[in-house]
């Protein structure tokens, strides 16, 4: 789940599922200037049955709606938005021998959706 703990207050869950299915392992997150939360959901460890087959990137809107915005990654781990709010950067870090190891960028649209993926850097070894 993705939680927030305001100073001096109780923890509040922002999201614990997508389309009624539990997330894999929400990991890194970033907020945009509109208060939306973007987070990675890789699968690290554990052998229990997964409810979501992909390892993806999601957005939580200020009204609580959760949207899967990127699913053409192998193991998203690391996320940031450019200072001008126009680009979303994601590290795709699959440790498997032939797994993806890229720094990716996506144009970030005003509505919180993303454009076409661009590989900025491929990590070797």
Short mmCIF file of N, CA and C in Angstrom, two decimals:
data_model
loop_
_atom_site.label_atom_id
_atom_site.label_comp_id
_atom_site.label_asym_id
_atom_site.label_seq_id
_atom_site.Cartn_x
_atom_site.Cartn_y
_atom_site.Cartn_z
N UNK A 1 0.83 -1.18 0.00
CA UNK A 1 0.00 0.00 0.00
C UNK A 1 0.87 1.24 0.00
N UNK A 2 0.25 2.37 -0.34
CA UNK A 2 0.93 3.66 -0.31
C UNK A 2 0.25 4.48 0.79
N UNK A 3 1.04 4.84 1.79
CA UNK A 3 0.52 5.59 2.94
C UNK A 3 1.17 6.96 3.03
N UNK A 4 0.52 7.84 3.79
CA UNK A 4 1.09 9.13 4.15
C UNK A 4 0.84 9.32 5.64
N UNK A 5 1.83 9.90 6.31
CA UNK A 5 1.68 10.16 7.74
C UNK A 5 1.94 11.64 7.98
N UNK A 6 0.88 12.45 7.99
CA UNK A 6 1.07 13.87 8.27
C UNK A 6 1.65 14.07 9.67
N UNK A 7 2.46 15.09 9.85
CA UNK A 7 3.11 15.35 11.14
C UNK A 7 2.06 15.40 12.26
N UNK A 8 2.30 14.56 13.28
CA UNK A 8 1.42 14.54 14.45
C UNK A 8 0.06 13.92 14.24
N UNK A 9 -0.15 13.27 13.11
CA UNK A 9 -1.46 12.68 12.83
C UNK A 9 -1.31 11.20 12.54
N UNK A 10 -2.44 10.53 12.40
CA UNK A 10 -2.44 9.10 12.09
C UNK A 10 -2.12 8.85 10.62
N UNK A 11 -1.58 7.67 10.35
CA UNK A 11 -1.25 7.26 8.99
C UNK A 11 -2.54 7.08 8.19
N UNK A 12 -2.50 7.57 6.96
CA UNK A 12 -3.64 7.47 6.05
C UNK A 12 -3.18 6.68 4.82
N UNK A 13 -3.97 5.70 4.40
CA UNK A 13 -3.67 4.94 3.19
C UNK A 13 -4.21 5.70 1.99
N UNK A 14 -3.31 6.01 1.04
CA UNK A 14 -3.72 6.67 -0.19
C UNK A 14 -4.25 5.65 -1.20
N UNK A 15 -3.60 4.47 -1.25
CA UNK A 15 -4.05 3.42 -2.17
C UNK A 15 -3.48 2.08 -1.71
N UNK A 16 -4.28 1.04 -1.80
CA UNK A 16 -3.80 -0.30 -1.46
C UNK A 16 -4.13 -1.32 -2.55
N UNK A 17 -4.69 -0.84 -3.68
CA UNK A 17 -5.00 -1.74 -4.77
C UNK A 17 -5.23 -0.96 -6.05
N UNK A 18 -5.21 -1.69 -7.15
CA UNK A 18 -5.57 -1.15 -8.46
C UNK A 18 -6.59 -2.10 -9.07
N UNK A 19 -7.74 -1.59 -9.40
CA UNK A 19 -8.83 -2.40 -9.96
C UNK A 19 -9.14 -3.60 -9.07
N UNK A 20 -9.08 -3.39 -7.76
CA UNK A 20 -9.41 -4.45 -6.81
C UNK A 20 -8.31 -5.47 -6.58
N UNK A 21 -7.14 -5.26 -7.17
CA UNK A 21 -6.01 -6.19 -7.01
C UNK A 21 -4.91 -5.54 -6.19
N UNK A 22 -4.32 -6.32 -5.27
CA UNK A 22 -3.24 -5.81 -4.43
C UNK A 22 -2.00 -5.51 -5.25
N UNK A 23 -1.31 -4.42 -4.90
CA UNK A 23 -0.05 -4.08 -5.56
C UNK A 23 0.99 -5.14 -5.26
N UNK A 24 2.06 -5.16 -6.06
CA UNK A 24 3.18 -6.07 -5.86
C UNK A 24 4.00 -5.62 -4.66
N UNK A 25 4.73 -4.55 -4.79
CA UNK A 25 5.59 -4.00 -3.72
C UNK A 25 5.84 -2.53 -4.00
N UNK A 26 4.85 -1.65 -3.73
CA UNK A 26 5.09 -0.23 -4.00
C UNK A 26 6.43 0.20 -3.40
N UNK A 27 7.20 0.94 -4.20
CA UNK A 27 8.58 1.20 -3.81
C UNK A 27 8.88 2.68 -3.73
N UNK A 28 9.18 3.31 -4.84
CA UNK A 28 9.56 4.72 -4.86
C UNK A 28 8.40 5.57 -5.33
N UNK A 29 8.38 6.84 -4.87
CA UNK A 29 7.30 7.71 -5.30
C UNK A 29 7.77 9.15 -5.43
N UNK A 30 6.98 9.92 -6.16
CA UNK A 30 7.23 11.35 -6.36
C UNK A 30 5.86 12.03 -6.50
N UNK A 31 5.77 13.25 -6.02
CA UNK A 31 4.54 14.05 -6.16
C UNK A 31 4.75 15.11 -7.22
N UNK A 32 3.69 15.41 -7.98
CA UNK A 32 3.79 16.50 -8.94
C UNK A 32 3.23 17.78 -8.32
N UNK A 33 3.28 18.87 -9.05
CA UNK A 33 2.84 20.17 -8.53
C UNK A 33 1.34 20.24 -8.29
N UNK A 34 0.59 19.27 -8.81
CA UNK A 34 -0.86 19.23 -8.62
C UNK A 34 -1.27 18.33 -7.46
N UNK A 35 -0.27 17.75 -6.77
CA UNK A 35 -0.56 16.88 -5.64
C UNK A 35 -0.80 15.43 -5.98
N UNK A 36 -0.58 15.06 -7.24
CA UNK A 36 -0.73 13.66 -7.65
C UNK A 36 0.52 12.90 -7.27
N UNK A 37 0.34 11.62 -6.91
CA UNK A 37 1.45 10.76 -6.50
C UNK A 37 1.71 9.75 -7.61
N UNK A 38 2.97 9.66 -8.03
CA UNK A 38 3.40 8.66 -9.01
C UNK A 38 4.30 7.68 -8.27
N UNK A 39 4.08 6.37 -8.47
CA UNK A 39 4.91 5.41 -7.76
C UNK A 39 5.20 4.17 -8.59
N UNK A 40 6.34 3.55 -8.28
CA UNK A 40 6.74 2.31 -8.93
C UNK A 40 6.22 1.13 -8.11
N UNK A 41 5.94 0.04 -8.81
CA UNK A 41 5.42 -1.17 -8.16
C UNK A 41 6.13 -2.40 -8.69
N UNK A 42 7.43 -2.56 -8.35
CA UNK A 42 8.15 -3.76 -8.79
C UNK A 42 7.78 -4.94 -7.91
N UNK A 43 8.38 -6.06 -8.22
CA UNK A 43 8.20 -7.26 -7.38
C UNK A 43 9.58 -7.71 -6.96
N UNK A 44 9.91 -7.50 -5.70
CA UNK A 44 11.19 -7.94 -5.15
C UNK A 44 10.90 -8.94 -4.05
N UNK A 45 11.39 -10.16 -4.21
CA UNK A 45 11.23 -11.18 -3.19
C UNK A 45 9.82 -11.70 -3.07
N UNK A 46 9.69 -12.73 -2.26
CA UNK A 46 8.39 -13.34 -2.03
C UNK A 46 8.01 -14.27 -3.17
N UNK A 47 7.32 -15.33 -2.82
CA UNK A 47 6.88 -16.25 -3.85
C UNK A 47 5.37 -16.48 -3.80
N UNK A 48 4.68 -15.62 -3.05
CA UNK A 48 3.23 -15.75 -3.01
C UNK A 48 2.64 -15.34 -4.36
N UNK A 49 1.44 -15.81 -4.64
CA UNK A 49 0.78 -15.52 -5.90
C UNK A 49 0.54 -14.01 -6.03
N UNK A 50 0.86 -13.48 -7.20
CA UNK A 50 0.65 -12.06 -7.47
C UNK A 50 -0.75 -11.84 -8.00
N UNK A 51 -1.33 -10.71 -7.63
CA UNK A 51 -2.64 -10.35 -8.17
C UNK A 51 -2.52 -9.50 -9.42
N UNK A 52 -1.41 -8.76 -9.55
CA UNK A 52 -1.14 -7.95 -10.75
C UNK A 52 0.08 -8.57 -11.43
N UNK A 53 -0.09 -8.97 -12.68
CA UNK A 53 0.97 -9.68 -13.40
C UNK A 53 2.12 -8.78 -13.84
N UNK A 54 1.86 -7.50 -14.04
CA UNK A 54 2.91 -6.60 -14.51
C UNK A 54 3.55 -5.86 -13.34
N UNK A 55 4.78 -5.41 -13.57
CA UNK A 55 5.46 -4.50 -12.65
C UNK A 55 5.39 -3.15 -13.33
N UNK A 56 4.69 -2.21 -12.74
CA UNK A 56 4.26 -1.02 -13.45
C UNK A 56 4.50 0.26 -12.65
N UNK A 57 4.08 1.37 -13.26
CA UNK A 57 4.08 2.67 -12.61
C UNK A 57 2.63 3.14 -12.56
N UNK A 58 2.24 3.71 -11.43
CA UNK A 58 0.86 4.15 -11.19
C UNK A 58 0.83 5.61 -10.79
N UNK A 59 -0.36 6.19 -10.93
CA UNK A 59 -0.62 7.56 -10.47
C UNK A 59 -1.83 7.53 -9.54
N UNK A 60 -1.71 8.21 -8.42
CA UNK A 60 -2.85 8.40 -7.52
C UNK A 60 -3.27 9.86 -7.64
N UNK A 61 -4.49 10.09 -8.10
CA UNK A 61 -5.00 11.45 -8.22
C UNK A 61 -5.45 11.97 -6.86
N UNK A 62 -5.66 13.27 -6.76
CA UNK A 62 -6.04 13.87 -5.48
C UNK A 62 -7.40 13.38 -4.99
N UNK A 63 -8.23 12.84 -5.88
CA UNK A 63 -9.51 12.28 -5.46
C UNK A 63 -9.40 10.81 -5.06
N UNK A 64 -8.16 10.25 -5.11
CA UNK A 64 -7.93 8.86 -4.71
C UNK A 64 -7.96 7.86 -5.86
N UNK A 65 -8.31 8.29 -7.06
CA UNK A 65 -8.35 7.38 -8.20
C UNK A 65 -6.93 6.91 -8.53
N UNK A 66 -6.77 5.59 -8.76
CA UNK A 66 -5.47 5.00 -9.10
C UNK A 66 -5.50 4.58 -10.56
N UNK A 67 -4.45 5.01 -11.30
CA UNK A 67 -4.35 4.69 -12.72
C UNK A 67 -2.99 4.09 -13.01
N UNK A 68 -2.98 2.98 -13.74
CA UNK A 68 -1.73 2.39 -14.20
C UNK A 68 -1.31 3.20 -15.42
N UNK A 69 -0.14 3.87 -15.35
CA UNK A 69 0.26 4.74 -16.46
C UNK A 69 1.40 4.18 -17.29
N UNK A 70 2.21 3.27 -16.73
CA UNK A 70 3.31 2.67 -17.49
C UNK A 70 3.37 1.18 -17.15
N UNK A 71 3.29 0.35 -18.19
CA UNK A 71 3.43 -1.08 -17.95
C UNK A 71 4.46 -1.73 -18.87
N UNK A 72 5.08 -0.95 -19.76
CA UNK A 72 6.08 -1.52 -20.67
C UNK A 72 7.49 -1.36 -20.09
N UNK A 73 7.62 -1.77 -18.83
CA UNK A 73 8.90 -1.82 -18.12
C UNK A 73 9.00 -3.20 -17.47
N UNK A 74 10.21 -3.61 -17.11
CA UNK A 74 10.38 -4.91 -16.49
C UNK A 74 10.37 -4.83 -14.96
N UNK A 75 11.08 -3.88 -14.40
CA UNK A 75 11.17 -3.76 -12.95
C UNK A 75 11.43 -2.29 -12.59
N UNK A 76 10.37 -1.48 -12.56
CA UNK A 76 10.55 -0.05 -12.28
C UNK A 76 11.00 0.17 -10.84
N UNK A 77 12.09 0.90 -10.69
CA UNK A 77 12.65 1.14 -9.35
C UNK A 77 13.42 2.45 -9.40
N UNK A 78 12.81 3.49 -8.94
CA UNK A 78 13.37 4.83 -8.98
C UNK A 78 12.52 5.68 -9.90
N UNK A 79 12.08 6.85 -9.40
CA UNK A 79 11.18 7.69 -10.19
C UNK A 79 11.37 9.14 -9.75
N UNK A 80 11.35 10.05 -10.72
CA UNK A 80 11.47 11.48 -10.42
C UNK A 80 10.82 12.27 -11.56
N UNK A 81 10.37 13.47 -11.24
CA UNK A 81 9.79 14.38 -12.23
C UNK A 81 10.75 15.54 -12.41
N UNK A 82 10.93 15.98 -13.65
CA UNK A 82 11.81 17.12 -13.93
C UNK A 82 11.29 18.37 -13.23
N UNK A 83 12.17 19.32 -12.94
CA UNK A 83 11.74 20.55 -12.26
C UNK A 83 10.62 21.31 -12.98
N UNK A 84 10.59 21.24 -14.31
CA UNK A 84 9.52 21.94 -15.04
C UNK A 84 8.23 21.12 -15.11
N UNK A 85 8.24 19.88 -14.56
CA UNK A 85 7.04 19.05 -14.51
C UNK A 85 6.65 18.42 -15.83
N UNK A 86 7.54 18.46 -16.82
CA UNK A 86 7.18 17.98 -18.15
C UNK A 86 7.75 16.61 -18.50
N UNK A 87 8.60 16.05 -17.64
CA UNK A 87 9.21 14.76 -17.93
C UNK A 87 9.19 13.88 -16.69
N UNK A 88 8.81 12.63 -16.87
CA UNK A 88 8.85 11.63 -15.81
C UNK A 88 10.01 10.70 -16.12
N UNK A 89 10.92 10.54 -15.17
CA UNK A 89 12.07 9.65 -15.33
C UNK A 89 11.85 8.41 -14.48
N UNK A 90 12.15 7.25 -15.04
CA UNK A 90 11.98 5.98 -14.34
C UNK A 90 13.22 5.12 -14.60
N UNK A 91 13.74 4.51 -13.55
CA UNK A 91 14.81 3.52 -13.70
C UNK A 91 14.15 2.16 -13.86
N UNK A 92 14.51 1.45 -14.91
CA UNK A 92 14.04 0.08 -15.13
C UNK A 92 15.23 -0.81 -14.76
N UNK A 93 15.13 -1.51 -13.64
CA UNK A 93 16.28 -2.18 -13.04
C UNK A 93 16.00 -3.65 -12.78
N UNK A 94 16.03 -4.45 -13.84
CA UNK A 94 15.80 -5.88 -13.70
C UNK A 94 17.16 -6.57 -13.53
N UNK A 95 17.43 -7.16 -12.35
CA UNK A 95 18.73 -7.76 -12.10
C UNK A 95 18.98 -9.09 -12.80
N UNK A 96 18.00 -9.63 -13.50
CA UNK A 96 18.19 -10.89 -14.23
C UNK A 96 19.30 -10.71 -15.26
N UNK A 97 19.94 -11.81 -15.63
CA UNK A 97 21.09 -11.76 -16.54
C UNK A 97 20.82 -10.95 -17.80
N UNK A 98 19.68 -11.12 -18.41
CA UNK A 98 19.35 -10.37 -19.63
C UNK A 98 18.23 -9.37 -19.37
N UNK A 99 18.07 -8.96 -18.10
CA UNK A 99 17.02 -8.02 -17.73
C UNK A 99 17.31 -6.60 -18.18
N UNK A 100 16.27 -5.81 -18.30
CA UNK A 100 16.40 -4.40 -18.68
C UNK A 100 17.10 -3.63 -17.57
N UNK A 101 18.04 -2.81 -17.96
CA UNK A 101 18.75 -1.92 -17.04
C UNK A 101 18.89 -0.58 -17.74
N UNK A 102 17.83 0.22 -17.65
CA UNK A 102 17.78 1.47 -18.40
C UNK A 102 17.32 2.63 -17.51
N UNK A 103 17.75 3.82 -17.90
CA UNK A 103 17.15 5.04 -17.39
C UNK A 103 16.22 5.52 -18.49
N UNK A 104 14.95 5.67 -18.17
CA UNK A 104 13.92 6.00 -19.16
C UNK A 104 13.35 7.39 -18.90
N UNK A 105 12.85 8.02 -19.95
CA UNK A 105 12.10 9.26 -19.79
C UNK A 105 10.78 9.13 -20.53
N UNK A 106 9.77 9.78 -20.01
CA UNK A 106 8.45 9.81 -20.61
C UNK A 106 7.96 11.25 -20.58
N UNK A 107 7.47 11.79 -21.70
CA UNK A 107 6.85 13.11 -21.63
C UNK A 107 5.66 13.01 -20.67
N UNK A 108 5.58 13.94 -19.73
CA UNK A 108 4.49 13.94 -18.76
C UNK A 108 3.48 15.00 -19.19
N UNK A 109 2.29 14.54 -19.51
CA UNK A 109 1.25 15.44 -20.01
C UNK A 109 0.52 16.12 -18.86
N UNK A 110 -0.15 17.19 -19.17
CA UNK A 110 -0.87 18.00 -18.18
C UNK A 110 -1.88 17.16 -17.39
N UNK A 111 -2.50 16.16 -18.04
CA UNK A 111 -3.51 15.33 -17.37
C UNK A 111 -2.90 14.19 -16.55
N UNK A 112 -1.55 14.11 -16.49
CA UNK A 112 -0.90 13.06 -15.69
C UNK A 112 -0.62 11.78 -16.45
N UNK A 113 -0.97 11.72 -17.72
CA UNK A 113 -0.63 10.57 -18.54
C UNK A 113 0.77 10.80 -19.13
N UNK A 114 1.33 9.75 -19.72
CA UNK A 114 2.67 9.87 -20.28
C UNK A 114 2.66 9.59 -21.77
N UNK A 115 3.68 10.14 -22.45
CA UNK A 115 3.87 9.89 -23.87
C UNK A 115 4.82 8.72 -24.07
N UNK A 116 5.39 8.66 -25.25
CA UNK A 116 6.25 7.53 -25.64
C UNK A 116 7.55 7.47 -24.84
N UNK A 117 7.90 6.28 -24.48
CA UNK A 117 9.13 6.00 -23.71
C UNK A 117 10.36 6.28 -24.55
N UNK A 118 11.39 6.84 -23.88
CA UNK A 118 12.69 7.05 -24.51
C UNK A 118 13.76 6.48 -23.58
N UNK A 119 14.67 5.67 -24.12
CA UNK A 119 15.78 5.15 -23.33
C UNK A 119 16.88 6.20 -23.33
N UNK A 120 17.21 6.72 -22.16
CA UNK A 120 18.25 7.74 -22.04
C UNK A 120 19.63 7.13 -21.84
N UNK A 121 19.67 6.01 -21.13
CA UNK A 121 20.94 5.39 -20.82
C UNK A 121 20.71 3.92 -20.54
N UNK A 122 21.62 3.07 -21.02
CA UNK A 122 21.59 1.65 -20.73
C UNK A 122 22.78 1.32 -19.85
N UNK A 123 22.51 0.74 -18.69
CA UNK A 123 23.55 0.35 -17.76
C UNK A 123 24.05 -1.04 -18.15
N UNK A 124 25.34 -1.20 -18.21
CA UNK A 124 25.94 -2.49 -18.58
C UNK A 124 26.57 -3.13 -17.35
N UNK A 125 26.52 -4.47 -17.29
CA UNK A 125 27.22 -5.17 -16.20
C UNK A 125 26.64 -4.97 -14.85
#
